[in-house]
Coordinates of C-alpha atoms and ligand atoms in Angstrom, one line a residue:
M3 CA 121.5 97.4 151.4
A4 CA 118.4 98.7 150.0
T5 CA 116.7 97.7 153.5
I6 CA 119.0 99.6 155.5
I7 CA 118.9 102.4 153.5
T8 CA 114.9 102.5 153.1
A9 CA 114.8 101.7 157.1
A10 CA 117.2 105.0 157.5
L11 CA 114.7 106.6 155.3
L12 CA 111.5 106.2 156.8
L13 CA 113.2 106.6 160.6
L14 CA 114.2 110.3 159.2
A15 CA 110.9 110.5 157.5
R16 CA 109.7 110.1 160.9
S17 CA 111.3 112.1 163.1
S18 CA 111.0 115.3 160.8
A19 CA 107.2 114.3 161.1
S20 CA 107.3 114.5 164.7
S21 CA 109.4 117.3 165.3
I22 CA 106.4 119.4 163.1
D23 CA 103.8 116.9 164.9
F24 CA 104.5 118.6 168.0
S25 CA 106.2 122.5 168.3
R26 CA 107.4 124.8 171.0
R27 CA 105.8 128.3 171.2
T28 CA 106.8 131.0 172.9
H29 CA 103.8 131.3 175.0
G30 CA 102.8 127.6 175.1
F31 CA 102.7 124.3 173.2
C32 CA 101.2 123.0 170.1
K33 CA 100.2 119.5 168.9
Q34 CA 99.3 118.7 164.9
L35 CA 96.4 115.8 164.7
D36 CA 94.5 114.7 162.0
L37 CA 90.8 113.9 163.6
P38 CA 88.4 111.8 162.3
V39 CA 84.9 113.8 162.4
F40 CA 81.6 112.1 161.2
A41 CA 79.3 114.2 160.2
T42 CA 76.0 114.3 158.7
A43 CA 74.2 117.2 156.9
D44 CA 71.7 118.5 154.0
S45 CA 73.4 118.6 150.9
A46 CA 72.3 119.4 147.3
V47 CA 73.4 118.4 143.5
Y48 CA 73.7 122.2 142.1
D49 CA 73.2 123.3 138.2
L50 CA 76.8 124.3 138.2
P51 CA 78.9 124.3 135.4
R52 CA 81.9 121.7 135.5
V53 CA 85.7 123.9 136.2
N54 CA 88.7 121.6 134.8
N55 CA 90.7 124.6 133.5
D56 CA 91.5 127.7 133.6
I57 CA 89.2 129.2 130.8
E58 CA 86.2 127.2 132.3
T59 CA 87.5 128.7 135.7
T60 CA 87.1 132.4 134.5
A61 CA 83.3 131.3 132.4
W62 CA 82.3 130.3 136.4
A63 CA 83.0 133.2 137.5
I64 CA 81.6 135.3 135.4
H65 CA 78.5 133.0 135.1
T66 CA 78.1 133.1 138.7
D67 CA 78.8 136.9 138.6
T68 CA 76.4 137.6 136.0
W69 CA 73.1 139.4 137.3
S70 CA 70.3 137.1 135.5
T71 CA 71.8 133.8 136.6
P72 CA 69.6 132.4 139.0
L73 CA 71.3 131.4 142.7
G74 CA 70.5 130.0 145.8
P75 CA 67.0 127.4 145.6
P76 CA 66.4 127.1 141.5
T77 CA 69.8 125.8 141.1
V78 CA 69.2 122.9 143.2
I79 CA 68.9 119.7 141.0
K80 CA 68.4 117.3 143.4
N81 CA 68.2 117.3 147.3
T82 CA 70.6 114.7 149.1
T83 CA 72.5 114.2 152.3
T84 CA 75.9 113.4 153.1
S85 CA 76.9 111.2 155.9
D86 CA 80.7 110.8 156.1
T87 CA 83.3 110.2 158.5
F88 CA 86.3 112.8 157.2
S89 CA 89.8 113.4 158.2
I90 CA 89.8 116.7 159.4
H91 CA 93.6 118.1 159.9
A92 CA 94.1 120.2 163.4
Q93 CA 96.6 122.3 165.5
L94 CA 95.7 122.0 169.6
C95 CA 97.5 124.4 171.3
V96 CA 97.7 125.0 174.8
P97 CA 99.2 128.0 176.8
K98 CA 102.7 127.6 179.2
S99 CA 101.9 130.0 181.9
L100 CA 99.7 128.6 184.5
A101 CA 99.2 132.0 186.2
K102 CA 97.6 133.7 183.0
K103 CA 95.8 130.2 182.1
K104 CA 92.4 130.3 181.3
D105 CA 90.1 127.2 181.7
I106 CA 89.0 128.3 178.0
L107 CA 88.9 127.0 174.6
Q108 CA 88.9 129.0 171.6
I109 CA 87.9 127.3 167.9
A110 CA 89.0 129.3 165.0
T111 CA 87.6 128.3 161.5
H112 CA 89.6 130.1 158.7
G113 CA 88.0 131.2 155.4
V114 CA 88.0 130.8 151.5
H115 CA 92.0 131.1 149.7
Y116 CA 93.7 130.0 153.4
D117 CA 94.1 127.0 155.7
S118 CA 94.5 127.1 159.5
R119 CA 97.7 128.7 159.1
Y120 CA 95.8 132.3 158.4
W121 CA 95.9 132.1 162.3
D122 CA 99.3 131.2 163.0
P123 CA 101.6 132.8 160.2
K124 CA 105.4 131.8 160.7
L125 CA 106.1 135.4 159.5
D126 CA 106.8 137.0 162.6
P127 CA 104.7 135.0 165.0
E128 CA 104.9 137.5 167.9
K129 CA 103.7 140.3 165.9
Q130 CA 101.2 138.3 163.3
S131 CA 100.1 135.0 164.9
Y132 CA 96.6 135.2 166.5
V133 CA 97.7 131.5 167.8
E134 CA 100.2 132.9 169.9
A135 CA 98.5 135.9 171.1
A136 CA 95.8 134.1 172.4
L137 CA 98.3 131.4 174.1
R138 CA 100.2 134.7 175.8
E139 CA 96.9 135.6 176.9
G140 CA 96.6 132.1 178.8
Y141 CA 93.8 130.5 176.5
S142 CA 94.2 127.3 174.2
I143 CA 92.9 127.1 170.8
L144 CA 91.9 124.7 168.1
T145 CA 92.7 125.8 164.6
Y146 CA 92.1 123.4 161.7
D147 CA 91.4 123.4 158.1
R148 CA 88.3 123.0 156.6
L149 CA 86.4 120.4 155.1
G150 CA 88.5 120.8 150.9
V151 CA 91.7 122.9 152.4
G152 CA 95.3 122.1 153.5
Q153 CA 95.8 119.0 154.6
S154 CA 91.9 117.3 155.5
D155 CA 90.2 116.0 152.9
H156 CA 89.6 117.1 149.7
P157 CA 86.2 115.4 148.5
D158 CA 84.5 115.8 145.6
A159 CA 83.9 120.2 145.1
Y160 CA 80.4 120.1 143.7
N161 CA 78.2 117.8 145.7
V162 CA 80.1 117.3 149.0
V163 CA 82.4 120.3 150.6
Q164 CA 79.3 122.4 151.1
G165 CA 78.3 125.0 153.8
P166 CA 75.7 122.8 156.1
L167 CA 77.7 120.5 156.4
E168 CA 81.0 122.2 157.3
V169 CA 78.8 123.5 159.5
E170 CA 78.1 120.2 161.3
I171 CA 81.7 119.3 161.4
L172 CA 82.1 122.6 163.4
R173 CA 79.6 121.0 165.6
Q174 CA 81.2 117.7 166.1
L175 CA 84.5 119.2 166.8
T176 CA 82.8 121.6 169.5
L177 CA 81.2 118.7 170.8
M178 CA 84.7 116.6 171.2
A179 CA 85.8 119.2 172.6
R180 CA 83.0 119.5 175.2
N181 CA 82.9 116.1 176.2
G182 CA 86.8 115.7 176.5
T183 CA 87.7 113.4 173.7
L184 CA 89.8 116.1 171.6
Y185 CA 91.8 116.4 174.5
D186 CA 91.9 112.7 175.2
F187 CA 93.0 112.6 171.8
A188 CA 95.8 115.1 172.1
A189 CA 97.1 113.5 175.0
K190 CA 97.6 110.2 172.9
A191 CA 98.5 111.4 169.9
R192 CA 102.8 110.9 169.6
P193 CA 104.8 112.5 170.6
L194 CA 103.4 112.4 174.1
H195 CA 104.1 115.8 175.9
P196 CA 103.6 116.3 179.3
A197 CA 101.7 119.4 178.3
F198 CA 98.8 117.7 176.7
K199 CA 98.4 114.7 179.5
K200 CA 95.7 115.1 181.7
L201 CA 94.2 118.0 180.2
A202 CA 91.1 118.9 181.9
K203 CA 88.3 119.6 179.6
P204 CA 87.4 123.0 179.1
S205 CA 84.9 124.4 180.9
K206 CA 84.1 127.6 178.2
V207 CA 84.4 127.3 174.6
V208 CA 84.5 130.5 172.1
H209 CA 84.3 130.3 168.7
V210 CA 86.1 132.6 166.4
G211 CA 85.5 133.3 162.6
H212 CA 87.2 134.5 159.7
S213 CA 85.2 135.3 156.7
F214 CA 83.7 132.4 155.0
G215 CA 84.6 131.1 158.6
S216 CA 82.9 133.7 160.1
V217 CA 79.4 132.8 157.8
L218 CA 79.9 129.0 159.2
T219 CA 80.5 130.4 162.9
S220 CA 77.5 132.7 162.5
A221 CA 75.6 129.8 161.4
F222 CA 76.6 127.7 163.8
I223 CA 76.0 129.8 166.8
A224 CA 72.6 130.4 165.6
T225 CA 71.6 126.7 165.1
Y226 CA 73.3 125.3 168.2
G227 CA 73.6 128.4 170.6
L228 CA 73.8 126.5 173.6
L229 CA 77.1 125.1 172.7
T230 CA 79.0 128.2 172.4
D231 CA 80.0 130.9 175.0
G232 CA 81.1 133.8 172.9
A233 CA 81.7 134.3 169.3
I234 CA 84.2 136.8 167.5
I235 CA 83.2 137.4 164.0
T236 CA 86.1 138.8 162.1
G237 CA 86.1 139.6 158.2
F238 CA 82.2 139.6 158.0
V239 CA 79.1 141.6 158.4
P240 CA 76.0 141.2 156.6
N241 CA 75.5 144.5 154.8
K242 CA 74.4 145.7 151.2
Y243 CA 78.1 145.6 149.9
L244 CA 79.0 142.7 150.7
A245 CA 80.5 140.2 148.2
K246 CA 79.8 143.4 145.5
G247 CA 83.8 142.5 144.5
G248 CA 82.4 139.3 142.9
Y249 CA 84.0 136.1 141.8
A250 CA 85.5 137.4 138.6
S251 CA 87.6 139.7 141.4
F252 CA 89.3 136.2 142.8
N253 CA 91.4 136.4 139.3
A254 CA 91.4 132.7 140.1
V255 CA 92.7 129.5 138.2
K256 CA 91.8 125.8 137.7
A257 CA 94.2 124.5 141.2
R258 CA 96.8 121.7 139.7
D259 CA 96.9 119.7 142.3
R260 CA 93.5 119.2 143.0
P261 CA 90.3 117.1 141.2
S262 CA 87.8 119.5 138.9
G263 CA 86.1 122.2 140.8
Y264 CA 88.9 123.2 142.9
I265 CA 90.4 126.7 142.0
V266 CA 92.6 129.1 143.6
C267 CA 93.8 132.8 143.4
Q268 CA 96.5 134.1 141.2
K269 CA 98.6 136.6 143.1
S270 CA 96.7 139.8 142.0
G271 CA 93.3 137.9 143.1
I272 CA 94.9 137.6 146.8
Q273 CA 95.9 141.6 146.6
T274 CA 92.3 142.6 145.6
I275 CA 90.7 140.4 148.3
F276 CA 93.2 140.5 151.4
F277 CA 95.2 143.3 151.1
A278 CA 94.5 147.1 151.3
G279 CA 95.5 150.4 153.7
D280 CA 97.9 152.8 153.2
L281 CA 100.7 151.5 151.4
K282 CA 103.6 152.6 153.3
T283 CA 101.9 151.3 156.4
A284 CA 99.5 149.1 156.4
F285 CA 101.3 145.7 154.9
T286 CA 104.8 144.9 153.6
K287 CA 105.8 143.4 150.6
E288 CA 106.8 140.2 152.5
M289 CA 103.0 139.7 154.3
L290 CA 102.0 139.9 150.6
D291 CA 104.1 137.5 149.5
Y292 CA 103.7 135.2 152.5
G293 CA 99.6 136.0 152.1
D294 CA 100.4 134.2 148.5
A295 CA 102.8 131.6 149.4
I296 CA 99.9 129.9 151.7
K297 CA 97.2 130.2 149.8
Q298 CA 94.8 127.3 149.4
P299 CA 92.3 126.3 146.6
V300 CA 88.6 126.4 146.8
P301 CA 85.7 124.1 145.9
I302 CA 82.9 125.6 143.7
G303 CA 80.0 123.7 145.7
E304 CA 81.1 125.7 148.9
F305 CA 80.0 129.4 147.3
A306 CA 76.9 127.5 145.5
S307 CA 75.7 126.5 149.2
A308 CA 76.3 129.6 151.1
Y309 CA 73.1 130.7 150.5
H310 CA 71.8 128.0 152.7
I311 CA 73.7 129.1 155.7
L312 CA 73.6 132.4 155.3
G313 CA 70.9 134.6 157.2
R314 CA 70.0 132.2 160.4
K315 CA 68.2 133.2 163.1
G316 CA 69.5 132.0 166.5
P317 CA 67.6 132.5 169.3
S318 CA 69.3 129.7 171.5
F319 CA 72.5 131.7 171.3
K320 CA 72.6 133.5 175.0
A321 CA 76.5 134.8 175.1
P322 CA 78.7 137.9 174.0
I323 CA 79.4 138.2 170.3
Q324 CA 81.7 140.8 169.0
Y325 CA 82.2 141.9 165.1
M326 CA 85.9 143.1 164.4
L327 CA 86.3 144.6 160.7
P328 CA 89.1 145.6 159.1
E329 CA 88.8 149.0 158.2
F330 CA 89.1 148.7 154.4
D331 CA 87.8 145.5 153.8
F332 CA 87.4 145.1 149.9
Y333 CA 85.4 142.1 149.5
I334 CA 82.9 142.5 152.5
C335 CA 82.3 145.9 152.7
G336 CA 83.0 147.2 149.2
G337 CA 86.0 148.8 150.5
D338 CA 84.9 150.7 153.8
C339 CA 83.5 149.0 156.8
K340 CA 83.1 152.0 158.8
G341 CA 79.7 152.9 159.3
I342 CA 78.6 149.9 158.2
F343 CA 77.5 147.9 160.9
N344 CA 73.9 147.5 162.0
K345 CA 73.4 146.6 165.7
Q346 CA 69.2 146.5 165.1
A347 CA 69.7 143.6 162.5
I348 CA 72.2 141.8 164.5
K349 CA 69.6 141.9 167.4
E350 CA 67.4 140.5 165.1
T351 CA 69.5 137.5 164.0
Y352 CA 70.2 136.7 167.8
P353 CA 67.7 138.7 169.8
N354 CA 68.9 136.7 173.3
A355 CA 72.8 137.8 172.8
T356 CA 73.9 139.3 176.1
V357 CA 76.2 141.8 174.1
I358 CA 76.8 142.9 171.2
E359 CA 79.6 145.5 170.0
S360 CA 81.2 145.9 167.0
A361 CA 85.3 147.5 166.4
I362 CA 87.0 149.2 163.4
Q363 CA 90.9 147.8 162.9
P364 CA 92.0 150.8 161.2
N365 CA 94.3 150.4 158.1
T366 CA 93.6 147.3 158.0
G367 CA 92.3 144.6 154.9
H368 CA 90.6 141.3 154.7
A369 CA 93.5 139.4 156.0
F370 CA 93.6 141.0 159.4
T371 CA 96.5 138.6 160.4
L372 CA 98.8 139.7 157.7
H373 CA 98.9 143.4 158.4
N374 CA 100.7 145.7 160.5
N375 CA 99.4 146.6 164.3
A376 CA 97.5 143.0 164.1
T377 CA 98.2 142.4 167.7
A378 CA 97.0 145.9 169.1
G379 CA 93.7 144.3 167.1
Y380 CA 93.6 140.9 169.0
Q381 CA 94.0 142.9 172.0
V382 CA 90.8 144.8 171.4
T383 CA 89.1 140.9 171.2
F384 CA 90.7 139.8 174.2
D385 CA 89.6 142.9 175.9
F386 CA 86.4 142.4 174.8
L387 CA 86.4 138.7 176.0
A388 CA 87.7 139.5 179.7
R389 CA 84.8 142.1 179.9
N390 CA 82.5 139.6 179.5
G391 CA 83.8 136.7 181.7
L392 CA 85.8 135.3 179.0
Ligands
NAG27 C1 64.9 120.5 147.3 O1 64.2 121.0 149.1 C2 63.7 122.2 149.2 C3 63.5 122.4 150.6 O2 63.0 121.7 151.1 C4 62.6 122.2 148.5 O3 61.6 123.6 148.3 C5 62.7 122.0 147.1 O4 61.5 121.9 146.5 C6 64.0 121.0 146.7 N1 64.4 120.9 145.7 C7 64.1 119.9 144.8 C8 64.5 119.4 143.2 O5 63.7 118.2 145.2
NAG28 C1 81.9 113.3 172.2 O1 81.5 114.0 170.9 C2 81.9 113.2 169.9 C3 81.6 114.1 168.4 O2 80.0 114.0 168.4 C4 81.3 111.8 169.9 O3 81.7 111.3 168.3 C5 82.3 110.5 171.3 O4 81.1 109.6 171.0 C6 81.7 111.2 172.6 N1 82.2 110.7 173.1 C7 81.3 111.2 174.3 C8 82.8 110.4 175.2 O5 80.7 111.1 174.9
NAG29 C1 65.3 134.4 172.6 O1 64.2 135.5 172.3 C2 62.8 135.0 171.4 C3 62.5 135.9 170.8 O2 62.5 137.7 171.1 C4 62.0 135.2 172.9 O3 60.7 134.8 172.4 C5 62.4 133.7 173.4 O4 61.7 133.1 174.8 C6 63.9 134.2 173.8 N1 64.4 132.7 174.8 C7 64.7 131.4 174.2 C8 65.5 130.6 174.9 O5 64.7 131.2 172.8
NAG30 C1 96.6 149.7 166.1 O1 95.5 149.0 166.5 C2 94.7 149.5 167.4 C3 93.5 149.0 168.2 O2 92.6 148.9 167.5 C4 94.5 151.0 167.2 O3 93.7 151.5 168.4 C5 95.5 151.8 167.0 O4 95.3 153.2 166.5 C6 96.3 151.2 165.8 N1 97.4 151.9 165.3 C7 97.4 152.6 164.4 C8 98.8 153.5 164.0 O5 96.5 152.4 163.4

């Protein structure tokens, strides 16, 4: 009897897993994948406070925000190398419409406090999901949970999940996409579906980032310029107000379901960082509630190592780049992105970029995808790509 019940439960579990592993969308098909990704990168042991409870979380934020606390290289206790195979959870979506189908894959990297669902909110997907909008436009799109986040591995928060390693993971995902192994993996992953059979590998790859995912994308295109055909940088731009809100503005606590060093925003922190604009028109209470419901813990080693990947120069990048800035981005632009974009500075970073443009999405806070009028903003990006042959 017990074995029959167990078998029935297993079957149930399997069938529900497969209905989640594959989904039919209005404009395409999506598969969930757990990709084994080998990466190796410089890392470091940083002089960081331990964060094991809520009091230590606030103390970490104050310590790190304090003007006299050393940041960057002087905090390195020991230089190390990290090499490992990590399980990276990803979603590959391919468009339905053959008429509009482009031979282009977008790889989108989310920021801190969220996972890949940032790009694909289940809240009114036709109006909010960047993934749906990309499929409608004929792009294939890979979104993934960064290391330490969502359904990807959650290794040590201090010494393993660090910026340089994450750049290398993005590089490996890109190499897998370019050499066809990503699409082969998707074709073989269960449940089998004709939409994923015999996909020709993409001829072009466009990299899209949000927030810390844009920091990673910026470093990736600077370091490996030949691996990208175009970049869309959302919710990030180097400027004098960057991160002025400080870590204390996260209003974070220790993440209950994670090991030492993982922290998570309280709802007021989510609003502070991610939501802004006219309260009557910019976003709804449901969007804020959803933005809080899908929030994710962050490992503090990621912040300690960020200096390592900021400001990398990229003469090998020879493609178009667009900066898409939410008008009222509190954390990135000190609350107002208008007039902040410095094209000359970007030209110095990417001297061989073919096109450098910026746009402002009006009446929107940092979490672009969770505000009204998001789709009109996505169209600004798709128009930019189309004008540049992508
Ligand atoms: C770590 O490496 C950097 C860059 O090579 C070097 O400048 C620094 O002195 C090293 N730090 C330690 C503690 O070995
Ligand atoms: C494709 O790239 C991945 C990631 O670098 C690598 O592991 C794999 O061996 C490559 N496969 C082929 C067939 O080149
Ligand atoms: C890119 O730009 C740099 C600096 O302007 C220049 O020296 C170099 O020749 C250019 N081309 C390549 C392939 O880096
Ligand atoms: C919606 O976004 C588009 C694209 O950025 C913009 O042109 C338009 O003015 C926005 N509409 C409102 C009501 O903010």
